[in-house]
Each structure stands twice: as C-alpha cells, then as structure tokens.
Amino acid sequence: ASLAEQSAGQSSQNSQWAAMRSICRLGNQFLHVQPAGVRRRPLTSAAAAPAYRFSRCSPSVLHPPLVACAPQSRTLASAAPVPAALVKQLRDRTGASMGKCREALGEEGGDLEKSVEWLRRRGVKSMEKRATDAAEALLGLSVAADGSAGGLVEVRCETDFVTRSDLFQAFCLSLAHVVEKRPVPAQGDAAEGLLDVPLGASSGNLAADTLVKTALLERGSVLGEKLVLGQAFRLAAPDGGGIVAGYVHPKFADGQANTGRMGSLVAIRPLGGTADAEGLRAVAALLARHIVAAQPRYVSIASVPVEVLQKERETMQAAHLEQLGSLKAGKVDDKVLAKVLDGKTQKWYSESVLLCQELIAAQSAADDAKPLPVAEWLDAQAKVLGVEKIAIEDFRFAAL
C-alpha cells in the first residue's frame, strides 16, 4: 500500500510539472520547473530566470507565485536630421552619392572623419586621396556655327580606359561648349571661375543648371575615377568680319569628333575689304591644322618678348662657343659671331613664330613646289578672297 501511494504521488507530481512547463513559456524561452534535488538544466537565454520548484511535502503549493510577463515594446529614437551643408561637405570630399553620404553621417552622428571611414568600410570609392594631377586627359573642342567664338578644354582622369568611353568624351564636349559660351575678359583665364558656372545645356542625366564642379563629381562617381578640370581656352572672333576656327587631332581612331590629344583655336580677320565667310572659314581651318602640326609659340616676330629673345640668343652663343672649343672661341671676331647669331635667330623664328613657319598642308603628289611661309600663303589667299590682307589676331594651342 505504501508503494502504491508513493507511485500515485509521484505520478501526480509529474503531471503538475508537465502543466507548469506549458504555462511558463515566454516567447521562445522555457522556464523548466523541476523538483528540489534535481539538477537544473541551463537556460538558453542570457538573462537569469527565477527558480520555480515544488515542495516535496506539499506538491500542490507553488512558491513563489508566477507573474505574467507582458511583452516589452522597443521604442526607436527618431534620428536627428543631417544638415545639408554637412552632406555636401562629405560629398565634395569623397565623391560618394548624396544618399550614401547622408546615411554615413546618420550612422556616425554627424562626425565627418568617422563617416569617411564608414564609407570606406562599405566599399564606397573615396576620391579624396587620389592624385589631383591625373595621369590621363582628353581635349574637347567647341566652335560656334557662325565662327563667333570657340572653346578648348582639358579634362583629366586616372586611366586611359576612361578616356576611351563615350560618356567621358561627351562630357568633355559639353564642358568645351560651356567655355565657348562664357565671356572671358581680354586678359582673363578661361578656366578661372569655371567650376561655379552651370552647364547651360543638359548632358545625359545632368540638368542644365548643374554646376561644373558638381558635374565633375557626378561623372566621376559614374566612371569610378576622379575627374579634374585642366586648362581651358576661349577665343572670340575679332571685329570687322573676323572668324574663329579650331582643330583637334584625334587621340583614338574611333573617338568622337572634336576630341583628342592636341588642339588649337585661331582667330583671323580680313583687312581692306569684305571676304567671303566660307572662304575665310576655310583659311582659318587650315591654319588651325597647321598650328597643331607645327606648334608655334608666337604669332609674329613683333610679339616675341624681348627677354625671351635675349635669353635665346645667349643660349645660342654659349652653344656655338662650346662647339668651337676653348682655343678657337677666344679668337672669334665679334662681327662674325653676330652674323652667326642672326642666322640662328632666323632659324629659331622659322620654328617658333607662326608667320615665319612653312605652311604644313596636304599636297598632291604632282605638286613639288616648296611650301610657302604662312605669311606669304596668307597674302595669296587674301588676293583670292578679294581683300588686301588677312591678319592673324591670336591663337591658342594645347597638347597632352
């Protein structure tokens, strides 16, 4: 009888334990209620749960009492808005998108340095440590349809691969168009203040009111490289029926027109009459090609600075005396030396002064005539156009 009563009591106690396991479930955690003396199994939760157990002498008494646990709701603190000026500062520094900059600043509490690290850890390409003087570049040319003005601009990047892309070449042309349309003071630099000028016309996904400096960042983000605005030139047509023409020597055989590695702009005007516009444009276009091929430094002998000419003659004299040797150099007559220097100066003029250079132009195989100097060729073209003279006002040349 005693064994039967113990067995019945044990069975009742086991039933109570099973019931308690089912009502003590909190979320995905269990409070395992076990009798005293039985080793407790470890809980899966990190938080310690109160120990519930039945008394051996009174199995029906439960202590301490169970308290229903209401689920706690998590309250998310609303993030403070990130100032737009701070977002712009991070964007200008890293070149990342506006969304990424805003997210980084929000995660790092507005700390600029930590936000830069946040972007770097997530693989967002930062452009702040890339060299400003990029290794690769491309020239873009834009000349007005009526020849009233022309713009030539250089855009630098990091790799040759980017300069081959249509997107980059089209961007160079759009910046050249900005230079062409933007008036520049007579002695001003076309590149000065250009970063704060709007594009003026839409280019791809860039709106017409996008500033040049913003456009450089946008295109750099798309291409994955830092883009830098290099040298820029602008020429306006002179008064009195003048015209501007330009030429860019291609860098790639399949590149877009008016993009390349060497370019020029030239402005000419007729004197003593009215010239045909198409004929004058053809003369200017051929001159622009010659400038790219011959690469002159000055328009005329009169435009050569005195200090430059003096330095060149000193260099010529030192080279000539060095070639003679110390023994003969001491016996050279001053008049003979002056004639030698005059001859070398004329040769330097033919290499560095546009009007003194021999015209470089495509000639037929049957034409064996010696090329004319540019000044003589212009006089011949003036007669053809019915004017007294064709004057070269100015030119610009750029090479990568």
Short mmCIF file of C-alpha atoms in Angstrom, two decimals:
data_model
loop_
_atom_site.label_atom_id
_atom_site.label_comp_id
_atom_site.label_asym_id
_atom_site.label_seq_id
_atom_site.Cartn_x
_atom_site.Cartn_y
_atom_site.Cartn_z
CA ALA A 1 0.00 0.00 0.00
CA SER A 2 2.85 2.35 0.84
CA LEU A 3 4.48 1.70 -2.53
CA ALA A 4 1.19 2.28 -4.34
CA GLU A 5 0.67 5.60 -2.54
CA GLN A 6 4.21 6.71 -3.40
CA SER A 7 3.68 5.75 -7.06
CA ALA A 8 0.40 7.68 -7.20
CA GLY A 9 2.00 10.74 -5.57
CA GLN A 10 4.92 10.62 -7.98
CA SER A 11 2.54 10.39 -10.98
CA SER A 12 0.54 13.39 -9.72
CA GLN A 13 3.70 15.38 -9.22
CA ASN A 14 4.88 14.56 -12.77
CA SER A 15 1.56 15.79 -14.17
CA GLN A 16 1.92 19.06 -12.32
CA TRP A 17 5.44 19.50 -13.72
CA ALA A 18 4.17 18.95 -17.25
CA ALA A 19 1.44 21.53 -16.72
CA MET A 20 3.88 24.06 -15.39
CA ARG A 21 6.17 23.65 -18.41
CA SER A 22 3.29 24.55 -20.73
CA ILE A 23 2.19 27.70 -18.87
CA CYS A 24 5.71 29.06 -18.24
CA ARG A 25 6.55 29.58 -21.90
CA LEU A 26 7.71 33.18 -22.54
CA GLY A 27 8.25 33.90 -26.21
CA ASN A 28 10.69 31.28 -27.42
CA GLN A 29 12.13 30.56 -23.95
CA PHE A 30 11.06 27.93 -21.43
CA LEU A 31 11.24 28.03 -17.66
CA HIS A 32 11.90 24.42 -16.80
CA VAL A 33 10.31 23.68 -13.40
CA GLN A 34 11.97 20.81 -11.66
CA PRO A 35 11.65 19.31 -8.17
CA ALA A 36 14.17 20.11 -5.46
CA GLY A 37 17.25 17.94 -5.51
CA VAL A 38 17.15 17.54 -9.32
CA ARG A 39 19.97 19.24 -11.22
CA ARG A 40 18.76 22.28 -13.15
CA ARG A 41 19.29 22.34 -16.92
CA PRO A 42 20.92 25.55 -18.24
CA LEU A 43 18.61 28.16 -19.78
CA THR A 44 19.18 29.27 -23.37
CA SER A 45 18.57 32.93 -22.50
CA ALA A 46 21.38 35.12 -21.19
CA ALA A 47 19.07 36.59 -18.56
CA ALA A 48 18.75 34.56 -15.37
CA ALA A 49 15.18 33.28 -14.75
CA PRO A 50 13.74 32.82 -11.25
CA ALA A 51 13.89 29.25 -9.91
CA TYR A 52 10.45 27.66 -9.58
CA ARG A 53 10.08 24.33 -7.87
CA PHE A 54 7.52 22.27 -5.95
CA SER A 55 7.82 21.40 -2.31
CA ARG A 56 8.18 17.66 -1.58
CA CYS A 57 5.94 17.83 1.41
CA SER A 58 3.16 19.77 -0.32
CA PRO A 59 3.27 19.33 -4.11
CA SER A 60 0.20 21.48 -4.63
CA VAL A 61 1.80 24.57 -3.13
CA LEU A 62 3.72 26.72 -5.61
CA HIS A 63 6.15 29.36 -4.40
CA PRO A 64 6.99 31.99 -5.34
CA PRO A 65 3.82 32.87 -7.33
CA LEU A 66 4.12 33.21 -11.11
CA VAL A 67 3.68 36.70 -12.52
CA ALA A 68 2.54 37.14 -16.12
CA CYS A 69 5.22 38.94 -18.16
CA ALA A 70 3.85 41.40 -20.68
CA PRO A 71 5.97 41.72 -23.83
CA GLN A 72 8.08 44.85 -23.80
CA SER A 73 7.87 47.09 -26.82
CA ARG A 74 11.07 48.59 -28.20
CA THR A 75 10.93 52.33 -28.81
CA LEU A 76 13.20 53.56 -31.59
CA ALA A 77 14.57 57.02 -31.07
CA SER A 78 13.98 59.25 -34.07
CA ALA A 79 17.29 60.14 -35.72
CA ALA A 80 18.16 63.81 -35.91
CA PRO A 81 18.15 65.21 -39.47
CA VAL A 82 21.57 65.54 -41.07
CA PRO A 83 22.42 69.12 -42.13
CA ALA A 84 22.58 69.55 -45.89
CA ALA A 85 25.84 71.51 -45.61
CA LEU A 86 27.50 68.57 -43.86
CA VAL A 87 26.23 66.16 -46.52
CA LYS A 88 27.65 68.42 -49.24
CA GLN A 89 30.99 68.65 -47.43
CA LEU A 90 31.30 64.87 -47.23
CA ARG A 91 30.25 64.51 -50.85
CA ASP A 92 32.82 67.05 -52.05
CA ARG A 93 35.48 65.23 -50.06
CA THR A 94 34.72 61.64 -51.07
CA GLY A 95 32.69 61.87 -54.27
CA ALA A 96 30.12 59.40 -52.90
CA SER A 97 26.42 59.75 -53.71
CA MET A 98 24.17 62.03 -51.68
CA GLY A 99 22.26 59.07 -50.26
CA LYS A 100 25.40 57.29 -49.08
CA CYS A 101 26.77 60.49 -47.51
CA ARG A 102 23.52 61.11 -45.65
CA GLU A 103 23.40 57.51 -44.43
CA ALA A 104 27.04 57.61 -43.26
CA LEU A 105 26.55 60.84 -41.34
CA GLY A 106 23.38 59.50 -39.76
CA GLU A 107 25.13 56.33 -38.60
CA GLU A 108 28.14 58.21 -37.22
CA GLY A 109 26.25 61.02 -35.54
CA GLY A 110 27.44 63.72 -37.92
CA ASP A 111 31.16 63.04 -37.40
CA LEU A 112 32.87 63.75 -40.73
CA GLU A 113 36.01 61.66 -40.18
CA LYS A 114 34.05 58.65 -38.93
CA SER A 115 31.68 58.99 -41.87
CA VAL A 116 34.62 58.77 -44.27
CA GLU A 117 35.71 55.55 -42.54
CA TRP A 118 32.11 54.29 -42.68
CA LEU A 119 32.07 54.75 -46.45
CA ARG A 120 35.47 53.12 -46.82
CA ARG A 121 34.44 50.06 -44.81
CA ARG A 122 31.45 49.57 -47.09
CA GLY A 123 33.50 49.71 -50.24
CA VAL A 124 32.32 53.14 -51.41
CA LYS A 125 35.13 54.53 -53.51
CA SER A 126 36.58 57.68 -52.00
CA MET A 127 38.29 60.19 -54.25
CA GLU A 128 39.93 62.34 -51.60
CA LYS A 129 43.27 60.51 -51.68
CA ARG A 130 43.57 60.32 -55.45
CA ALA A 131 46.12 62.49 -57.18
CA THR A 132 44.85 65.81 -58.39
CA ASP A 133 47.29 65.73 -61.30
CA ALA A 134 45.74 62.73 -63.06
CA ALA A 135 47.88 60.80 -65.50
CA GLU A 136 45.42 60.74 -68.41
CA ALA A 137 43.48 63.54 -70.10
CA LEU A 138 41.42 64.42 -73.16
CA LEU A 139 40.76 67.67 -75.02
CA GLY A 140 37.33 68.81 -76.12
CA LEU A 141 36.65 71.49 -78.76
CA SER A 142 33.53 73.55 -79.40
CA VAL A 143 33.26 76.24 -82.08
CA ALA A 144 30.11 78.26 -82.73
CA ALA A 145 28.37 77.53 -86.04
CA ASP A 146 28.90 81.11 -87.19
CA GLY A 147 32.53 81.16 -86.06
CA SER A 148 31.90 83.88 -83.48
CA ALA A 149 33.74 82.07 -80.68
CA GLY A 150 35.46 78.82 -79.80
CA GLY A 151 36.32 76.92 -76.63
CA LEU A 152 39.01 74.35 -75.91
CA VAL A 153 39.10 72.49 -72.60
CA GLU A 154 41.16 69.73 -71.00
CA VAL A 155 39.60 67.18 -68.63
CA ARG A 156 41.93 64.89 -66.68
CA CYS A 157 41.17 61.43 -65.33
CA GLU A 158 43.14 58.49 -63.95
CA THR A 159 43.27 55.83 -66.67
CA ASP A 160 43.36 55.61 -70.43
CA PHE A 161 40.36 53.29 -70.30
CA VAL A 162 38.06 56.09 -69.14
CA THR A 163 39.21 58.48 -71.88
CA ARG A 164 38.01 55.91 -74.42
CA SER A 165 34.47 55.83 -73.08
CA ASP A 166 31.71 57.67 -74.94
CA LEU A 167 30.39 59.11 -71.68
CA PHE A 168 33.70 60.80 -70.85
CA GLN A 169 34.19 62.12 -74.38
CA ALA A 170 30.67 63.56 -74.49
CA PHE A 171 31.32 65.20 -71.12
CA CYS A 172 34.49 66.86 -72.48
CA LEU A 173 32.49 68.28 -75.38
CA SER A 174 29.82 69.64 -73.05
CA LEU A 175 32.46 71.44 -70.97
CA ALA A 176 34.03 72.86 -74.14
CA HIS A 177 30.60 74.21 -75.05
CA VAL A 178 30.43 75.91 -71.64
CA VAL A 179 33.80 77.58 -72.28
CA GLU A 180 32.71 78.71 -75.73
CA LYS A 181 29.52 80.34 -74.46
CA ARG A 182 31.09 82.01 -71.41
CA PRO A 183 32.53 85.50 -71.98
CA VAL A 184 36.06 85.99 -70.64
CA PRO A 185 37.86 89.32 -70.03
CA ALA A 186 40.55 90.27 -72.52
CA GLN A 187 43.38 89.31 -70.14
CA GLY A 188 41.40 86.72 -68.19
CA ASP A 189 41.84 83.00 -67.84
CA ALA A 190 39.03 80.88 -69.29
CA ALA A 191 39.46 78.29 -66.53
CA GLU A 192 39.15 80.85 -63.73
CA GLY A 193 35.76 80.60 -62.01
CA LEU A 194 34.61 77.93 -64.44
CA LEU A 195 33.80 75.44 -61.67
CA ASP A 196 30.94 77.63 -60.43
CA VAL A 197 29.33 78.05 -63.86
CA PRO A 198 26.24 75.99 -64.82
CA LEU A 199 26.44 73.68 -67.81
CA GLY A 200 23.81 75.70 -69.66
CA ALA A 201 22.53 72.64 -71.52
CA SER A 202 21.58 69.16 -70.37
CA SER A 203 24.23 66.47 -70.79
CA GLY A 204 22.99 62.93 -70.29
CA ASN A 205 21.34 62.83 -66.86
CA LEU A 206 22.87 66.17 -65.86
CA ALA A 207 20.45 69.09 -65.83
CA ALA A 208 21.25 72.40 -67.50
CA ASP A 209 21.56 74.20 -64.14
CA THR A 210 24.15 71.73 -62.80
CA LEU A 211 27.39 73.47 -61.86
CA VAL A 212 30.62 72.32 -63.49
CA LYS A 213 32.14 71.22 -60.17
CA THR A 214 29.01 69.16 -59.40
CA ALA A 215 29.07 67.66 -62.89
CA LEU A 216 32.70 66.59 -62.38
CA LEU A 217 31.69 64.74 -59.20
CA GLU A 218 28.64 63.15 -60.80
CA ARG A 219 30.55 61.89 -63.81
CA GLY A 220 33.41 60.79 -61.58
CA SER A 221 31.01 58.74 -59.45
CA VAL A 222 29.61 57.04 -62.55
CA LEU A 223 33.01 56.37 -64.13
CA GLY A 224 34.67 55.43 -60.82
CA GLU A 225 37.56 57.88 -61.18
CA LYS A 226 38.36 61.39 -60.10
CA LEU A 227 37.83 63.96 -62.87
CA VAL A 228 39.77 67.23 -62.78
CA LEU A 229 39.28 70.30 -64.93
CA GLY A 230 42.56 71.19 -66.61
CA GLN A 231 43.48 74.10 -68.86
CA ALA A 232 40.77 75.96 -70.78
CA PHE A 233 40.99 78.46 -73.64
CA ARG A 234 38.47 80.70 -75.38
CA LEU A 235 38.80 82.90 -78.44
CA ALA A 236 36.22 85.34 -79.76
CA ALA A 237 36.03 86.49 -83.34
CA PRO A 238 37.63 89.92 -83.89
CA ASP A 239 35.56 92.83 -85.10
CA GLY A 240 35.40 93.64 -88.77
CA GLY A 241 34.23 90.31 -90.18
CA GLY A 242 36.63 88.11 -88.23
CA ILE A 243 36.13 84.41 -87.65
CA VAL A 244 37.31 81.65 -85.30
CA ALA A 245 38.18 78.09 -86.28
CA GLY A 246 39.61 75.14 -84.40
CA TYR A 247 41.02 71.67 -84.81
CA VAL A 248 41.70 68.73 -82.52
CA HIS A 249 43.94 65.87 -83.54
CA PRO A 250 42.21 62.60 -82.54
CA LYS A 251 43.63 60.52 -79.73
CA PHE A 252 41.75 57.38 -80.80
CA ALA A 253 40.70 56.26 -84.24
CA ASP A 254 37.15 55.59 -83.02
CA GLY A 255 36.92 58.65 -80.77
CA GLN A 256 34.18 61.23 -81.04
CA ALA A 257 34.72 64.19 -83.33
CA ASN A 258 36.41 67.26 -81.77
CA THR A 259 38.07 65.21 -79.02
CA GLY A 260 41.75 64.33 -78.97
CA ARG A 261 45.23 64.91 -77.57
CA MET A 262 46.29 68.12 -79.39
CA GLY A 263 44.08 71.05 -80.27
CA SER A 264 44.13 74.66 -81.41
CA LEU A 265 41.98 77.75 -81.87
CA VAL A 266 42.80 80.60 -84.24
CA ALA A 267 41.14 83.95 -84.89
CA ILE A 268 41.64 85.83 -88.18
CA ARG A 269 40.08 88.85 -89.87
CA PRO A 270 40.23 90.42 -93.36
CA LEU A 271 41.70 93.87 -93.92
CA GLY A 272 40.78 96.21 -96.72
CA GLY A 273 37.56 94.66 -97.88
CA THR A 274 34.86 92.10 -97.14
CA ALA A 275 35.78 88.46 -97.59
CA ASP A 276 33.51 85.56 -98.31
CA ALA A 277 32.61 83.90 -94.99
CA GLU A 278 33.05 80.35 -96.26
CA GLY A 279 36.39 81.12 -97.87
CA LEU A 280 37.63 82.85 -94.72
CA ARG A 281 36.48 79.89 -92.61
CA ALA A 282 38.43 77.51 -94.87
CA VAL A 283 41.59 79.60 -94.41
CA ALA A 284 41.14 79.63 -90.63
CA ALA A 285 40.50 75.87 -90.54
CA LEU A 286 43.72 75.15 -92.46
CA LEU A 287 45.65 77.47 -90.13
CA ALA A 288 44.26 75.62 -87.11
CA ARG A 289 45.54 72.33 -88.52
CA HIS A 290 48.94 73.87 -89.19
CA ILE A 291 49.17 75.15 -85.61
CA VAL A 292 48.60 71.64 -84.26
CA ALA A 293 51.26 70.23 -86.56
CA ALA A 294 53.91 72.96 -86.21
CA GLN A 295 53.16 74.07 -82.61
CA PRO A 296 54.28 77.70 -82.82
CA ARG A 297 54.77 79.86 -79.74
CA TYR A 298 54.15 83.36 -81.10
CA VAL A 299 52.09 84.95 -83.88
CA SER A 300 54.74 87.31 -85.25
CA ILE A 301 58.29 88.45 -84.60
CA ALA A 302 56.95 91.63 -83.00
CA SER A 303 55.01 89.57 -80.45
CA VAL A 304 58.14 87.82 -79.13
CA PRO A 305 59.03 89.27 -75.70
CA VAL A 306 62.42 90.99 -75.54
CA GLU A 307 63.59 88.95 -72.56
CA VAL A 308 62.71 85.70 -74.33
CA LEU A 309 64.66 86.67 -77.44
CA GLN A 310 67.65 87.80 -75.38
CA LYS A 311 67.73 84.54 -73.47
CA GLU A 312 67.54 82.54 -76.71
CA ARG A 313 70.47 84.46 -78.21
CA GLU A 314 72.56 83.93 -75.08
CA THR A 315 71.85 80.22 -75.27
CA MET A 316 72.77 80.17 -78.97
CA GLN A 317 76.05 81.99 -78.29
CA ALA A 318 77.04 79.66 -75.47
CA ALA A 319 76.28 76.60 -77.60
CA HIS A 320 78.25 77.98 -80.57
CA LEU A 321 81.35 78.79 -78.48
CA GLU A 322 81.19 75.42 -76.79
CA GLN A 323 81.14 73.78 -80.19
CA LEU A 324 84.22 75.74 -81.33
CA GLY A 325 86.27 74.81 -78.32
CA SER A 326 88.14 76.98 -75.85
CA LEU A 327 91.06 77.65 -78.20
CA LYS A 328 89.02 78.95 -81.17
CA ALA A 329 86.38 80.59 -79.02
CA GLY A 330 88.84 83.14 -77.76
CA LYS A 331 89.75 84.22 -81.30
CA VAL A 332 86.22 84.66 -82.71
CA ASP A 333 85.57 88.10 -84.15
CA ASP A 334 82.52 89.91 -82.71
CA LYS A 335 81.10 90.73 -86.16
CA VAL A 336 81.38 87.14 -87.26
CA LEU A 337 79.75 86.00 -84.04
CA ALA A 338 76.89 88.48 -84.53
CA LYS A 339 76.21 87.15 -88.05
CA VAL A 340 76.20 83.60 -86.73
CA LEU A 341 73.71 84.56 -84.04
CA ASP A 342 71.50 86.38 -86.55
CA GLY A 343 71.36 83.26 -88.69
CA LYS A 344 70.47 81.08 -85.73
CA THR A 345 67.83 83.60 -84.66
CA GLN A 346 66.18 83.44 -88.10
CA LYS A 347 66.12 79.68 -87.83
CA TRP A 348 64.50 79.97 -84.39
CA TYR A 349 61.89 82.33 -85.86
CA SER A 350 61.05 79.75 -88.53
CA GLU A 351 60.42 77.18 -85.81
CA SER A 352 58.64 79.27 -83.16
CA VAL A 353 56.83 82.14 -84.95
CA LEU A 354 53.64 81.29 -86.80
CA LEU A 355 54.01 83.75 -89.68
CA CYS A 356 57.60 82.61 -90.29
CA GLN A 357 56.85 78.89 -90.38
CA GLU A 358 56.46 76.96 -93.60
CA LEU A 359 52.84 76.01 -94.09
CA ILE A 360 52.16 72.36 -93.33
CA ALA A 361 49.32 71.27 -95.57
CA ALA A 362 48.33 68.24 -97.57
CA GLN A 363 49.78 68.42 -101.07
CA SER A 364 49.22 66.33 -104.14
CA ALA A 365 51.94 64.01 -105.40
CA ALA A 366 52.38 66.13 -108.53
CA ASP A 367 52.99 69.31 -106.55
CA ASP A 368 56.74 69.54 -105.95
CA ALA A 369 56.76 73.24 -105.09
CA LYS A 370 58.45 74.28 -101.89
CA PRO A 371 55.98 75.07 -99.10
CA LEU A 372 55.38 78.79 -98.60
CA PRO A 373 55.80 80.60 -95.29
CA VAL A 374 52.48 81.22 -93.61
CA ALA A 375 52.73 84.98 -94.18
CA GLU A 376 53.17 84.56 -97.95
CA TRP A 377 50.41 81.98 -98.11
CA LEU A 378 48.02 84.36 -96.34
CA ASP A 379 48.84 87.11 -98.84
CA ALA A 380 47.99 84.74 -101.69
CA GLN A 381 44.70 83.76 -100.04
CA ALA A 382 43.83 87.43 -99.49
CA LYS A 383 44.05 88.05 -103.23
CA VAL A 384 41.79 85.08 -103.89
CA LEU A 385 39.19 86.42 -101.43
CA GLY A 386 39.42 89.96 -102.78
CA VAL A 387 40.87 91.68 -99.72
CA GLU A 388 44.15 93.44 -99.11
CA LYS A 389 45.36 91.24 -96.28
CA ILE A 390 44.35 88.50 -93.84
CA ALA A 391 45.59 89.16 -90.31
CA ILE A 392 46.03 86.56 -87.58
CA GLU A 393 44.72 88.14 -84.38
CA ASP A 394 45.56 85.36 -81.93
CA PHE A 395 45.74 81.61 -81.46
CA ARG A 396 45.70 79.01 -78.68
CA PHE A 397 47.40 75.63 -78.62
CA ALA A 398 47.11 72.78 -76.15
CA ALA A 399 48.83 69.39 -76.11
CA LEU A 400 48.65 66.48 -73.66
#
